[in-house]
Amino acid sequence: MRILLYNPDNGVTRNFMPHLWMFLLQALTPAGHEVLLIDGNAQPMDESQIAEYVRDQNIGLVGIGAMTRMIAKAYRIADAIRATGVPVVMGGPHVTEMADEALGRDGGPRHADAVALGEADETWPLIVNDAAAGKLKETYAPVDVFGQERKPPLKPYPVIPWDKIDLHQFNLLPKVVYPMLSKVGEGWGTFRIIPVESGRGCPYGCEFCTVTGFFGDSIRFRTNESVVNELLLLKKRARSEKGQMAVFFIDDNFAINVKRTKSLLRDIIAAGAQVHWVAQISANLLRDEELVDLIAASGGKWVFIGMESIDPANLKDVNKGFNKPGEYAAVLERLAKRNVYAITSFIFGMDNDTTGVAERTLEQVRTWPPGLPIFGLLTPLPATPLYKRLELAGRLTRPKHWREFIPFAMAHTPLKMSIDEAHAEVKYGWAHAYSPEALAQAVDALGDQPLGYRINIFLARLCFRGIYFPAMNRMAWVKLIAQNRRTIFKLAKEAVLGGSRGQPRNPDLEHPYQEEVGPEVAGEVGA
Ligand code: B12
Ligand code: SF4
């Protein structure tokens, strides 16, 4: 049987990275079936195009996975595929909570023939076998012999054959420049950001988040060996195609067990498996100097920190009181000393937010080492404690907001400002953090750093606009480049004429593991 795994785009913002679930399920598919992958972010398709594709390719089963914000598109695509007579199975966080909606058991139309609830590592092979035998059931739940929910162990973990998979659609560099760039340095013909997980689960249970409910509050880890081997395979692939590869460790909190993270990073260094990487780590765990040394030495370039708010009252409200705004600056300095920078994520529209929250937040951000601030609105995702609290309080204005996805739009009334005011705050945050002046300031703030770092931060900021800003079409990019021409000219002039290359912020701390690091991360080029 030919199987298509499809991940929809949300039609507005783009992802820079493919989704792990597709590669994982592909690797877990029983022998004898062929699995094709389409990520709507990389290959946008409308309903008629996908139906035609399914017919032309003689597909016998389609698997669709989606977050809440992509679910409306996922349902439209599923409807079009089912109309061709091909069965659709859906999985992922949204349909796990809203299985009745997907199966048409809530009075609405049916969109899926079957739903995989929760983690599907162990149920996917059963689904494929049942589909091949024409005996697809409505729901598949990961349960043990006693009917109790079972979380798949990550030991052993399937080998994702990164050296062989067709990754054609996941190249971040434009096609026209492939041949030229593959000859530059070690080769830049391709640049891919690949998702890798080293563990699942999160004990923190923040009120707005689905992770603790979905993956559980105890953590399951892969073996260090299996993660290291995966990185080595990715490096091999990058070398063989004369390209570059960076890794996003998608664990919700990559350092949740600091001892284990240190041991993994040490093993990565010892095996020469360093790649440039990004990971999500909460600020409270970045107090540990040795951990931060190891992050830098193993190739860590960016850390995603869910700061959420600079107001402790807000953090307490959403059960994230372990975040201490008073230590944010020190944490970011600690990272920046090792030339590791942060993607700092903020949520506006929390219960203690009042107008001006964006500017108050930016006032703090401007005093920190330059990074990538991102801004969103508090969103009640189905089955979260937040959803239940707001529903009980009668504060949901669009209880089924996912049926009509609107980017940067609230689905409930904040307590101390209006919905429109909250929207204006998010717009203000993005507009002022990514204005040409703010970009120039970020580059200047790294004036003592090698040119590579400054170019890196500038490009990263430009790209973040592209990912998060709605509808960044070609014209919008041209305009953006024109607006930033002064900074571009300054960097280009320095690149051509040379000049002071600057020194790392703190040479003593730069590469404490220099000997083991090797040339890949000892250079100045960031991911
Ligand atoms: C990496 C990640 C991202 C990446 C992008 C996604 C990517 N390309 O991988 C980035 C950082 C860009 C991102 C952004 C956002 N994310 Co995000 N992200 C994640 C994260 C941390 C990991 C995803 C992952 O790979 N998990 C590991 C895999 C193995 O798990 P899985 O995807 O759930 O798949 C398993 C099962 O669900 C199931 N399954 C999944 N799909 C399918 C399909 C079929 C057919 C079957 C049978 C089974 C199946 O089987 C898999 C194996 O068990 C998750 C949290 C998490 N731990 O999952 C949040 C998460 C998915 N993100 C979330 C959110 C809300 C967002 C944002 C909206 C945040 C924001 N406000 O900006 C944005 C939206 C991005 C966009 N483009 O629209 C939520 C989604 C909740 C929901 N109900 O929708 C999550 C769950 C975190 C949370 N806070 O609750 N995200
Ligand atoms: S927001 Fe992060 S720390 Fe909080 S529960 Fe979700 S994954 Fe865990």
Coordinates of C-alpha atoms and ligand atoms in Angstrom, one line a residue:
M1 CA 0.0 0.0 0.0
R2 CA 1.2 3.6 -0.7
I3 CA 0.7 5.8 2.3
L4 CA 0.7 9.6 2.3
L5 CA 1.6 11.5 5.5
Y6 CA 0.4 15.1 5.2
N7 CA 1.0 18.1 7.5
P8 CA -1.1 21.1 6.6
D9 CA 0.2 24.7 6.7
N10 CA -2.1 27.2 8.5
G11 CA -2.2 29.4 5.4
V12 CA -0.7 32.3 7.2
T13 CA 2.6 31.7 9.0
R14 CA 5.3 29.3 7.8
N15 CA 7.3 26.7 9.6
F16 CA 11.1 26.7 9.0
M17 CA 11.3 23.1 10.0
P18 CA 9.5 19.8 9.1
H19 CA 7.5 18.0 11.7
L20 CA 9.1 15.0 13.5
W21 CA 5.9 12.9 13.6
M22 CA 6.1 12.3 9.8
F23 CA 9.6 10.9 9.9
L24 CA 8.9 8.9 13.0
L25 CA 5.8 7.3 11.7
Q26 CA 7.5 6.7 8.4
A27 CA 10.3 4.8 10.3
L28 CA 7.7 2.9 12.2
T29 CA 5.6 1.7 9.2
P30 CA 5.6 -2.1 8.8
A31 CA 7.7 -3.4 5.9
G32 CA 6.0 -3.8 2.5
H33 CA 4.4 -0.3 2.4
E34 CA 5.7 2.9 0.8
V35 CA 5.4 6.1 2.7
L36 CA 5.3 9.6 1.0
L37 CA 5.5 12.8 2.9
I38 CA 4.1 16.2 2.1
D39 CA 4.5 19.2 4.4
G40 CA 2.1 22.0 3.4
N41 CA 4.6 24.6 4.6
A42 CA 7.1 23.4 2.0
Q43 CA 4.6 22.2 -0.7
P44 CA 1.4 24.3 -0.4
M45 CA -1.6 22.4 -1.9
D46 CA -5.3 23.2 -2.0
E47 CA -8.1 20.7 -1.7
S48 CA -8.3 19.9 -5.4
Q49 CA -4.5 19.5 -5.8
I50 CA -4.3 17.1 -2.9
A51 CA -7.2 15.0 -4.2
E52 CA -5.5 14.9 -7.6
Y53 CA -2.2 13.9 -6.0
V54 CA -3.8 11.1 -4.0
R55 CA -5.5 9.7 -7.2
D56 CA -2.4 10.1 -9.4
Q57 CA -0.1 8.5 -6.9
N58 CA -2.5 5.6 -6.2
I59 CA -2.4 6.3 -2.4
G60 CA -4.3 3.8 -0.3
L61 CA -4.2 5.5 3.1
V62 CA -3.6 9.1 4.2
G63 CA -2.4 10.2 7.7
I64 CA -2.9 13.8 8.6
G65 CA -1.4 15.4 11.8
A66 CA -2.2 18.9 12.9
M67 CA -1.9 21.4 15.7
T68 CA -5.1 23.3 16.7
R69 CA -4.3 26.3 14.6
M70 CA -4.0 24.1 11.4
I71 CA -7.0 21.9 12.1
A72 CA -9.5 23.8 9.9
K73 CA -7.2 23.4 6.9
A74 CA -6.6 19.8 8.0
Y75 CA -10.3 19.0 7.9
R76 CA -10.8 20.6 4.5
I77 CA -7.9 18.6 3.1
A78 CA -9.3 15.4 4.8
D79 CA -12.7 16.0 3.3
A80 CA -11.3 16.4 -0.2
I81 CA -9.3 13.2 0.2
R82 CA -12.2 11.2 1.6
A83 CA -14.3 12.3 -1.3
T84 CA -11.9 10.4 -3.6
G85 CA -12.7 7.2 -1.5
V86 CA -9.3 7.0 0.2
P87 CA -9.5 6.6 4.0
V88 CA -8.0 9.3 6.3
V89 CA -6.6 8.7 9.7
M90 CA -5.9 11.8 11.8
G91 CA -3.6 12.2 14.8
G92 CA -1.8 14.8 16.9
P93 CA -2.7 17.0 19.9
H94 CA -5.9 18.6 18.6
V95 CA -7.8 15.5 17.5
T96 CA -6.6 13.6 20.6
E97 CA -8.7 16.1 22.6
M98 CA -11.4 16.6 20.0
A99 CA -11.9 13.1 18.6
D100 CA -15.6 13.5 18.4
E101 CA -15.3 16.6 16.3
A102 CA -12.9 14.8 13.8
L103 CA -15.2 11.7 13.7
G104 CA -18.4 13.7 13.3
R105 CA -19.7 12.4 16.6
D106 CA -20.5 15.9 18.0
G107 CA -23.2 16.6 15.5
G108 CA -20.9 18.2 12.9
P109 CA -19.6 16.7 9.7
R110 CA -17.2 13.8 9.8
H111 CA -13.6 14.5 8.6
A112 CA -11.7 11.3 9.5
D113 CA -12.2 7.6 9.1
A114 CA -10.0 7.0 12.2
V115 CA -8.3 8.9 14.9
A116 CA -5.1 8.0 16.6
L117 CA -5.3 9.2 20.2
G118 CA -2.2 10.4 22.0
E119 CA 1.3 9.1 21.1
A120 CA 1.0 6.8 18.1
D121 CA 4.4 5.2 18.1
E122 CA 2.9 1.8 19.0
T123 CA -0.6 2.2 17.4
W124 CA 0.6 3.3 14.0
P125 CA 1.7 -0.2 12.8
L126 CA -1.7 -1.6 13.9
I127 CA -3.5 1.2 12.0
V128 CA -1.5 0.5 8.8
N129 CA -2.2 -3.3 9.1
D130 CA -5.9 -2.7 9.7
A131 CA -6.1 -0.2 6.8
A132 CA -4.3 -2.7 4.5
A133 CA -6.9 -5.4 5.5
G134 CA -9.8 -2.9 5.0
K135 CA -10.6 -3.1 8.7
L136 CA -9.9 0.4 10.0
K137 CA -11.4 1.1 13.4
E138 CA -12.7 4.5 14.5
T139 CA -10.2 5.1 17.3
Y140 CA -6.8 3.8 18.3
A141 CA -5.6 4.4 21.8
P142 CA -2.2 3.5 23.3
V143 CA -3.2 1.1 26.1
D144 CA -1.6 -1.8 27.9
V145 CA -3.1 -5.3 28.3
F146 CA -5.2 -4.0 31.2
G147 CA -6.7 -1.2 29.1
Q148 CA -4.6 1.5 31.0
E149 CA -3.1 4.4 29.0
R150 CA 0.4 3.5 28.0
K151 CA 3.2 6.0 27.2
P152 CA 5.6 4.5 24.7
P153 CA 9.1 4.1 26.1
L154 CA 11.8 5.8 24.1
K155 CA 14.2 3.0 24.7
P156 CA 14.6 1.5 22.1
Y157 CA 14.0 4.4 19.7
P158 CA 13.5 3.8 15.9
V159 CA 16.4 4.7 13.6
I160 CA 15.2 7.4 11.3
P161 CA 17.2 6.8 8.1
W162 CA 18.3 10.5 7.7
D163 CA 21.0 9.4 5.2
K164 CA 18.4 8.0 2.8
I165 CA 15.1 9.9 3.3
D166 CA 14.0 12.2 0.5
L167 CA 14.4 15.6 2.0
H168 CA 14.1 17.5 -1.3
Q169 CA 11.2 19.7 0.0
F170 CA 12.9 20.7 3.2
N171 CA 15.7 22.9 1.9
L172 CA 15.7 26.5 3.3
L173 CA 17.8 27.8 0.5
P174 CA 16.3 28.9 -2.8
K175 CA 16.7 26.3 -5.6
V176 CA 18.4 28.7 -8.0
V177 CA 21.4 29.1 -5.7
Y178 CA 22.0 25.4 -5.0
P179 CA 24.8 24.8 -7.5
M180 CA 26.7 28.0 -6.7
L181 CA 26.4 27.6 -2.9
S182 CA 27.4 24.0 -2.8
K183 CA 30.9 25.1 -3.8
V184 CA 31.2 27.7 -1.0
G185 CA 33.4 26.5 1.9
E186 CA 32.4 23.0 3.1
G187 CA 29.2 23.5 1.0
W188 CA 26.0 25.5 1.4
G189 CA 24.0 23.8 -1.3
T190 CA 21.4 22.8 1.2
F191 CA 20.4 24.2 4.6
R192 CA 18.0 22.1 6.7
I193 CA 16.8 22.4 10.2
I194 CA 15.9 18.9 11.4
P195 CA 13.8 18.1 14.5
V196 CA 15.3 15.6 16.9
E197 CA 13.8 14.5 20.2
S198 CA 15.8 13.3 23.2
G199 CA 12.9 12.9 25.6
R200 CA 9.2 13.5 26.1
G201 CA 7.0 14.8 28.9
C202 CA 7.0 17.8 31.2
P203 CA 6.2 17.9 34.9
Y204 CA 5.5 21.7 35.1
G205 CA 1.9 21.8 34.0
C206 CA 1.6 25.4 32.9
E207 CA -2.0 26.4 32.6
F208 CA -2.1 27.2 28.9
C209 CA 0.0 24.3 27.7
T210 CA -1.1 20.9 26.4
V211 CA 2.2 19.1 26.9
T212 CA 1.8 17.8 30.5
G213 CA -1.7 16.4 29.7
F214 CA -0.6 14.9 26.4
F215 CA 2.9 13.5 27.1
G216 CA 2.6 13.1 30.9
D217 CA 4.4 14.6 33.8
S218 CA 7.2 12.1 34.0
I219 CA 9.9 12.2 31.5
R220 CA 11.0 9.4 29.2
F221 CA 14.5 9.7 27.7
R222 CA 16.2 8.1 24.8
T223 CA 19.6 6.6 25.4
N224 CA 22.5 9.0 24.8
E225 CA 23.9 6.6 22.3
S226 CA 20.8 6.7 20.1
V227 CA 20.7 10.5 20.1
V228 CA 24.4 10.6 19.3
N229 CA 24.0 8.1 16.4
E230 CA 21.2 10.2 15.0
L231 CA 23.4 13.3 15.0
L232 CA 26.2 11.4 13.3
L233 CA 23.8 10.3 10.6
L234 CA 22.6 13.8 10.0
K235 CA 26.2 15.1 9.8
K236 CA 26.9 12.3 7.3
R237 CA 23.9 13.4 5.2
A238 CA 25.0 17.0 5.2
R239 CA 28.5 16.2 4.1
S240 CA 27.3 13.9 1.3
E241 CA 25.1 16.6 -0.2
K242 CA 27.6 19.4 0.4
G243 CA 25.2 21.2 2.6
Q244 CA 24.6 22.3 6.1
M245 CA 22.3 20.9 8.8
A246 CA 21.2 22.3 12.1
V247 CA 19.2 20.4 14.7
F248 CA 16.2 21.6 16.8
F249 CA 15.9 19.5 19.9
I250 CA 12.2 19.6 20.2
D251 CA 12.0 18.4 23.8
D252 CA 9.8 20.7 25.8
N253 CA 12.5 21.3 28.3
F254 CA 15.8 19.9 27.0
A255 CA 17.5 20.4 30.4
I256 CA 14.7 19.1 32.6
N257 CA 17.1 16.7 34.2
V258 CA 20.3 18.7 34.2
K259 CA 22.5 15.7 35.1
R260 CA 21.2 13.7 32.2
T261 CA 21.5 16.7 29.8
K262 CA 25.1 17.2 30.8
S263 CA 25.9 13.6 30.2
L264 CA 24.3 13.7 26.8
L265 CA 26.2 16.8 25.8
R266 CA 29.4 15.3 27.0
D267 CA 28.8 12.2 24.9
I268 CA 28.0 14.3 21.9
I269 CA 31.3 16.1 22.3
A270 CA 33.2 12.9 22.8
A271 CA 31.8 11.3 19.7
G272 CA 32.5 14.4 17.6
A273 CA 28.7 14.6 16.9
Q274 CA 28.4 18.3 17.4
V275 CA 26.1 20.1 15.1
H276 CA 24.7 23.6 15.5
W277 CA 21.6 23.2 17.6
V278 CA 18.6 25.0 19.1
A279 CA 16.6 23.8 22.1
Q280 CA 13.9 24.8 24.5
I281 CA 15.2 25.3 28.0
S282 CA 13.4 27.1 30.9
A283 CA 15.3 30.0 32.4
N284 CA 15.4 28.4 35.9
L285 CA 17.6 25.6 34.6
L286 CA 20.1 27.9 32.9
R287 CA 21.6 29.0 36.3
D288 CA 24.1 26.2 36.0
E289 CA 27.4 27.5 34.6
E290 CA 28.7 24.0 33.7
L291 CA 25.5 23.2 31.7
V292 CA 25.9 26.5 29.8
D293 CA 29.6 25.7 29.0
L294 CA 28.5 22.3 27.7
I295 CA 25.7 23.8 25.6
A296 CA 28.2 26.1 23.9
A297 CA 30.8 23.4 23.5
S298 CA 28.4 20.9 22.0
G299 CA 27.2 23.3 19.3
G300 CA 24.2 25.0 21.0
K301 CA 23.6 28.3 19.3
W302 CA 20.1 29.3 20.2
V303 CA 18.0 28.6 23.3
F304 CA 14.3 29.1 23.2
I305 CA 13.1 30.4 26.5
G306 CA 9.3 30.6 27.3
M307 CA 9.6 33.8 29.4
E308 CA 5.9 34.5 28.8
S309 CA 5.7 37.7 31.0
I310 CA 7.9 40.1 32.9
D311 CA 5.1 40.3 35.6
P312 CA 5.4 37.7 38.4
A313 CA 1.6 38.0 39.1
N314 CA 0.9 36.8 35.5
L315 CA 3.3 34.0 35.8
K316 CA 1.7 32.8 39.0
D317 CA -1.8 33.0 37.4
V318 CA -0.7 30.5 34.7
N319 CA 1.1 28.2 37.0
K320 CA 4.5 29.3 35.7
G321 CA 5.8 30.9 38.9
F322 CA 9.1 29.0 38.5
N323 CA 10.0 31.7 35.9
K324 CA 11.7 34.6 37.8
P325 CA 11.7 37.7 35.7
G326 CA 14.4 39.2 38.0
E327 CA 16.9 36.6 36.7
Y328 CA 16.2 36.8 33.0
A329 CA 19.0 39.4 32.3
A330 CA 21.6 37.3 34.2
V331 CA 20.5 34.1 32.3
L332 CA 20.8 35.8 28.9
E333 CA 24.2 37.3 29.8
R334 CA 25.4 33.9 30.9
L335 CA 24.4 32.5 27.5
A336 CA 25.7 35.5 25.5
K337 CA 29.2 35.2 27.1
R338 CA 29.4 31.9 25.3
N339 CA 27.9 33.3 22.1
V340 CA 24.7 31.5 22.7
Y341 CA 21.6 33.6 22.1
A342 CA 18.0 33.3 23.1
I343 CA 14.6 33.2 21.4
T344 CA 12.6 34.8 24.1
S345 CA 8.8 34.2 23.9
F346 CA 6.2 36.4 25.5
I347 CA 2.5 36.1 25.8
F348 CA 0.2 39.2 26.0
G349 CA -3.4 39.3 27.1
M350 CA -2.7 37.6 30.5
D351 CA -5.0 38.5 33.3
N352 CA -2.8 41.1 34.9
D353 CA -1.7 42.7 31.7
T354 CA -2.8 46.3 31.1
T355 CA -2.2 48.6 28.1
G356 CA 1.4 49.4 27.6
V357 CA 2.5 45.9 28.4
A358 CA 4.4 45.6 25.1
E359 CA 6.5 48.7 25.6
R360 CA 7.2 47.7 29.3
T361 CA 8.4 44.3 28.0
L362 CA 10.5 45.9 25.3
E363 CA 12.1 48.3 27.8
Q364 CA 13.5 45.2 29.5
V365 CA 14.3 43.4 26.3
R366 CA 16.4 46.4 25.1
T367 CA 18.7 46.0 28.2
W368 CA 19.4 42.4 27.4
P369 CA 21.9 40.9 25.0
P370 CA 20.3 40.9 21.5
G371 CA 18.2 37.9 20.7
L372 CA 14.9 37.0 19.0
P373 CA 11.9 38.2 21.0
I374 CA 8.6 36.7 19.9
F375 CA 5.1 37.7 20.9
G376 CA 1.8 35.9 21.0
L377 CA -1.6 36.1 22.7
L378 CA -2.8 33.9 25.5
T379 CA -4.8 31.2 23.7
P380 CA -7.2 28.7 25.3
L381 CA -6.2 25.4 23.6
P382 CA -8.7 22.6 24.0
A383 CA -8.4 20.5 27.2
T384 CA -6.0 22.8 28.9
P385 CA -6.7 24.0 32.5
L386 CA -6.8 27.5 31.0
Y387 CA -9.6 26.5 28.6
K388 CA -11.6 25.0 31.5
R389 CA -11.1 28.1 33.7
L390 CA -12.1 30.6 31.1
E391 CA -15.1 28.4 30.0
L392 CA -16.3 28.2 33.6
A393 CA -15.9 32.0 34.0
G394 CA -17.9 32.6 30.8
R395 CA -15.0 34.4 29.3
L396 CA -14.6 32.5 26.0
T397 CA -15.7 34.7 23.1
R398 CA -14.9 32.2 20.4
P399 CA -15.1 28.8 22.2
K400 CA -14.3 26.9 18.9
H401 CA -11.7 29.4 17.7
W402 CA -9.9 26.7 15.7
R403 CA -12.9 26.3 13.3
E404 CA -11.9 29.7 11.9
F405 CA -8.3 30.3 12.5
I406 CA -7.4 34.0 12.7
P407 CA -3.7 34.7 13.4
F408 CA -3.0 36.9 16.4
A409 CA -6.6 37.1 17.5
M410 CA -7.9 36.4 21.1
A411 CA -10.6 33.9 21.8
H412 CA -11.4 35.3 25.3
T413 CA -11.7 38.6 27.1
P414 CA -8.6 39.6 29.1
L415 CA -9.4 41.0 32.5
K416 CA -7.7 44.4 32.5
M417 CA -7.9 45.5 28.9
S418 CA -10.1 44.9 25.9
I419 CA -9.5 42.3 23.2
D420 CA -8.6 45.1 20.7
E421 CA -6.1 46.5 23.1
A422 CA -4.5 43.1 23.5
H423 CA -4.3 42.8 19.7
A424 CA -2.7 46.2 19.5
E425 CA -0.1 45.2 22.1
V426 CA 1.1 42.2 20.1
K427 CA 1.3 44.3 16.9
Y428 CA 3.3 46.9 18.9
G429 CA 5.7 44.2 20.2
W430 CA 6.4 42.8 16.7
A431 CA 6.6 46.2 15.0
H432 CA 9.0 47.7 17.5
A433 CA 11.2 44.6 18.1
Y434 CA 11.8 44.1 14.4
S435 CA 11.9 47.7 13.1
P436 CA 14.9 48.7 11.0
E437 CA 16.1 50.7 14.0
A438 CA 15.8 47.7 16.4
L439 CA 17.6 45.5 13.9
A440 CA 20.5 48.0 13.5
Q441 CA 20.6 48.3 17.3
A442 CA 20.9 44.5 17.7
V443 CA 23.8 44.4 15.2
D444 CA 25.5 47.3 16.9
A445 CA 25.1 45.7 20.3
L446 CA 27.4 43.0 19.0
G447 CA 30.0 45.5 17.8
D448 CA 32.8 43.7 19.7
Q449 CA 31.9 40.4 18.1
P450 CA 33.2 38.7 14.9
L451 CA 31.3 39.7 11.7
G452 CA 29.7 36.2 11.5
Y453 CA 27.8 36.7 14.7
R454 CA 26.4 40.0 13.6
I455 CA 25.4 38.7 10.2
N456 CA 23.8 35.7 12.0
I457 CA 21.7 37.8 14.4
F458 CA 20.6 40.1 11.5
L459 CA 19.6 37.3 9.2
A460 CA 17.9 35.4 12.1
R461 CA 15.8 38.5 12.9
L462 CA 14.9 39.0 9.2
C463 CA 13.8 35.4 9.0
F464 CA 11.7 35.5 12.1
R465 CA 9.7 38.3 10.6
G466 CA 9.2 36.0 7.6
I467 CA 8.0 33.1 9.8
Y468 CA 5.8 34.9 12.2
F469 CA 4.5 37.9 10.1
P470 CA 1.4 37.0 8.2
A471 CA 1.6 37.0 4.4
M472 CA 5.3 37.8 3.9
N473 CA 5.2 37.7 0.1
R474 CA 8.0 38.6 -2.3
M475 CA 7.1 42.3 -2.4
A476 CA 7.0 42.4 1.4
W477 CA 10.5 40.9 1.5
V478 CA 11.8 43.5 -1.0
K479 CA 10.3 46.3 1.1
L480 CA 11.9 44.8 4.2
I481 CA 15.3 44.6 2.6
A482 CA 15.0 48.2 1.4
Q483 CA 14.1 49.4 4.9
N484 CA 17.1 47.7 6.3
R485 CA 19.5 48.8 3.5
R486 CA 21.8 50.8 5.9
T487 CA 22.5 47.8 8.1
I488 CA 22.9 45.5 5.1
F489 CA 25.3 48.0 3.5
K490 CA 27.3 48.3 6.7
L491 CA 27.7 44.5 7.1
A492 CA 28.5 44.0 3.4
K493 CA 31.1 46.8 3.5
E494 CA 32.8 45.2 6.5
A495 CA 32.7 41.8 4.8
V496 CA 34.4 43.1 1.6
L497 CA 36.9 45.6 3.2
G498 CA 37.6 43.6 6.3
G499 CA 38.1 45.6 9.5
S500 CA 38.0 44.9 13.1
R501 CA 36.7 41.3 13.4
G502 CA 36.1 41.6 17.1
Q503 CA 36.9 39.1 19.7
P504 CA 34.5 36.6 21.4
R505 CA 32.7 38.3 24.4
N506 CA 34.7 36.3 26.9
P507 CA 37.7 34.5 25.4
D508 CA 38.3 32.6 28.7
L509 CA 34.9 31.0 28.6
E510 CA 34.5 30.8 24.8
H511 CA 35.5 27.2 24.3
P512 CA 36.4 25.5 27.6
Y513 CA 36.1 22.2 25.7
Q514 CA 38.1 23.5 22.8
E515 CA 40.1 20.4 22.2
E516 CA 37.2 18.1 22.0
V517 CA 35.0 20.5 20.0
G518 CA 36.9 20.4 16.7
P519 CA 36.6 22.8 13.9
E520 CA 32.8 22.6 13.4
V521 CA 31.8 24.6 16.4
A522 CA 35.1 26.3 17.1
G523 CA 34.5 28.6 14.1
E524 CA 32.4 31.8 14.1
V525 CA 29.6 30.8 11.8
G526 CA 26.2 30.3 13.6
A527 CA 23.4 28.0 12.6
Ligands
B12_1 C1 8.7 21.8 17.7 C2 7.5 22.5 18.1 C3 7.2 23.7 17.3 C4 8.0 24.2 16.2 C5 7.4 23.9 14.8 C6 6.7 22.6 14.7 C7 7.7 21.7 13.9 N1 8.0 22.0 12.7 O1 8.1 20.7 14.5 C8 7.8 25.7 16.4 C9 8.9 26.2 17.4 C10 8.0 26.6 15.1 C11 6.4 25.7 17.0 C12 5.6 26.7 16.9 C13 4.3 26.8 17.4 N2 3.8 25.8 18.3 CO1 4.7 24.2 18.7 N3 5.5 22.7 19.4 C14 6.6 22.1 19.1 C15 6.8 20.9 20.1 C16 7.7 21.4 21.2 C17 7.3 19.6 19.5 C18 6.5 19.0 18.4 C19 7.0 17.6 18.2 O2 7.7 17.3 17.2 N4 6.7 16.7 19.1 C20 7.2 15.3 19.2 C21 6.3 14.4 18.3 C22 6.8 13.0 18.3 O3 5.0 14.5 18.9 P1 3.7 14.8 18.1 O4 4.0 15.8 17.1 O5 2.6 15.1 19.1 O6 3.4 13.4 17.4 C23 3.0 12.3 18.0 C24 1.5 12.1 18.3 O7 0.8 13.4 18.4 C25 1.0 11.4 17.1 N5 0.7 12.1 15.8 C26 1.0 13.3 15.5 N6 0.5 13.6 14.2 C27 0.0 12.4 13.8 C28 -0.6 12.1 12.6 C29 -1.1 10.8 12.4 C30 -1.7 10.4 11.1 C31 -1.0 9.8 13.4 C32 -1.5 8.5 13.2 C33 -0.4 10.2 14.6 C34 0.1 11.5 14.8 O8 2.0 10.5 16.8 C35 3.3 11.1 17.1 C36 4.2 10.1 17.7 O9 3.7 9.6 19.0 C37 5.3 20.7 20.6 C38 5.2 20.1 22.0 C39 5.5 18.6 22.0 N7 6.2 18.1 22.9 O10 5.0 17.9 21.1 C40 4.8 22.1 20.5 C41 3.3 22.3 20.2 C42 3.0 21.3 19.1 N8 3.2 23.6 19.7 C43 2.2 24.2 20.0 C44 1.9 25.6 19.7 C45 0.6 26.2 20.3 C46 2.7 26.3 18.8 C47 2.5 27.8 18.4 C48 1.0 28.1 18.0 C49 3.0 28.7 19.5 C50 2.9 30.1 19.2 N9 2.0 30.8 19.9 O11 3.5 30.7 18.3 C51 3.4 27.9 17.1 C52 2.6 27.7 15.8 C53 3.5 27.4 14.6 C54 2.9 27.6 13.3 N10 3.6 27.5 12.3 O12 1.7 27.8 13.2 C55 1.3 23.3 20.9 C56 0.1 22.8 20.0 C57 -1.1 22.5 20.9 C58 -2.3 22.4 20.0 N11 -3.3 21.8 20.6 O13 -2.3 22.8 18.9 C59 2.3 22.3 21.4 C60 1.7 20.9 21.6 C61 2.9 22.8 22.6 C62 1.9 23.4 23.6 N12 2.3 24.5 24.2 O14 0.9 22.9 24.0 N13 6.2 24.5 17.6
SF4_2 S1 4.9 25.6 28.8 FE1 6.8 24.4 28.8 S2 7.3 24.2 31.0 FE2 5.2 24.7 30.9 S3 4.1 22.8 30.8 FE3 4.4 23.4 28.7 S4 6.2 22.4 28.1 FE4 6.2 22.3 30.3

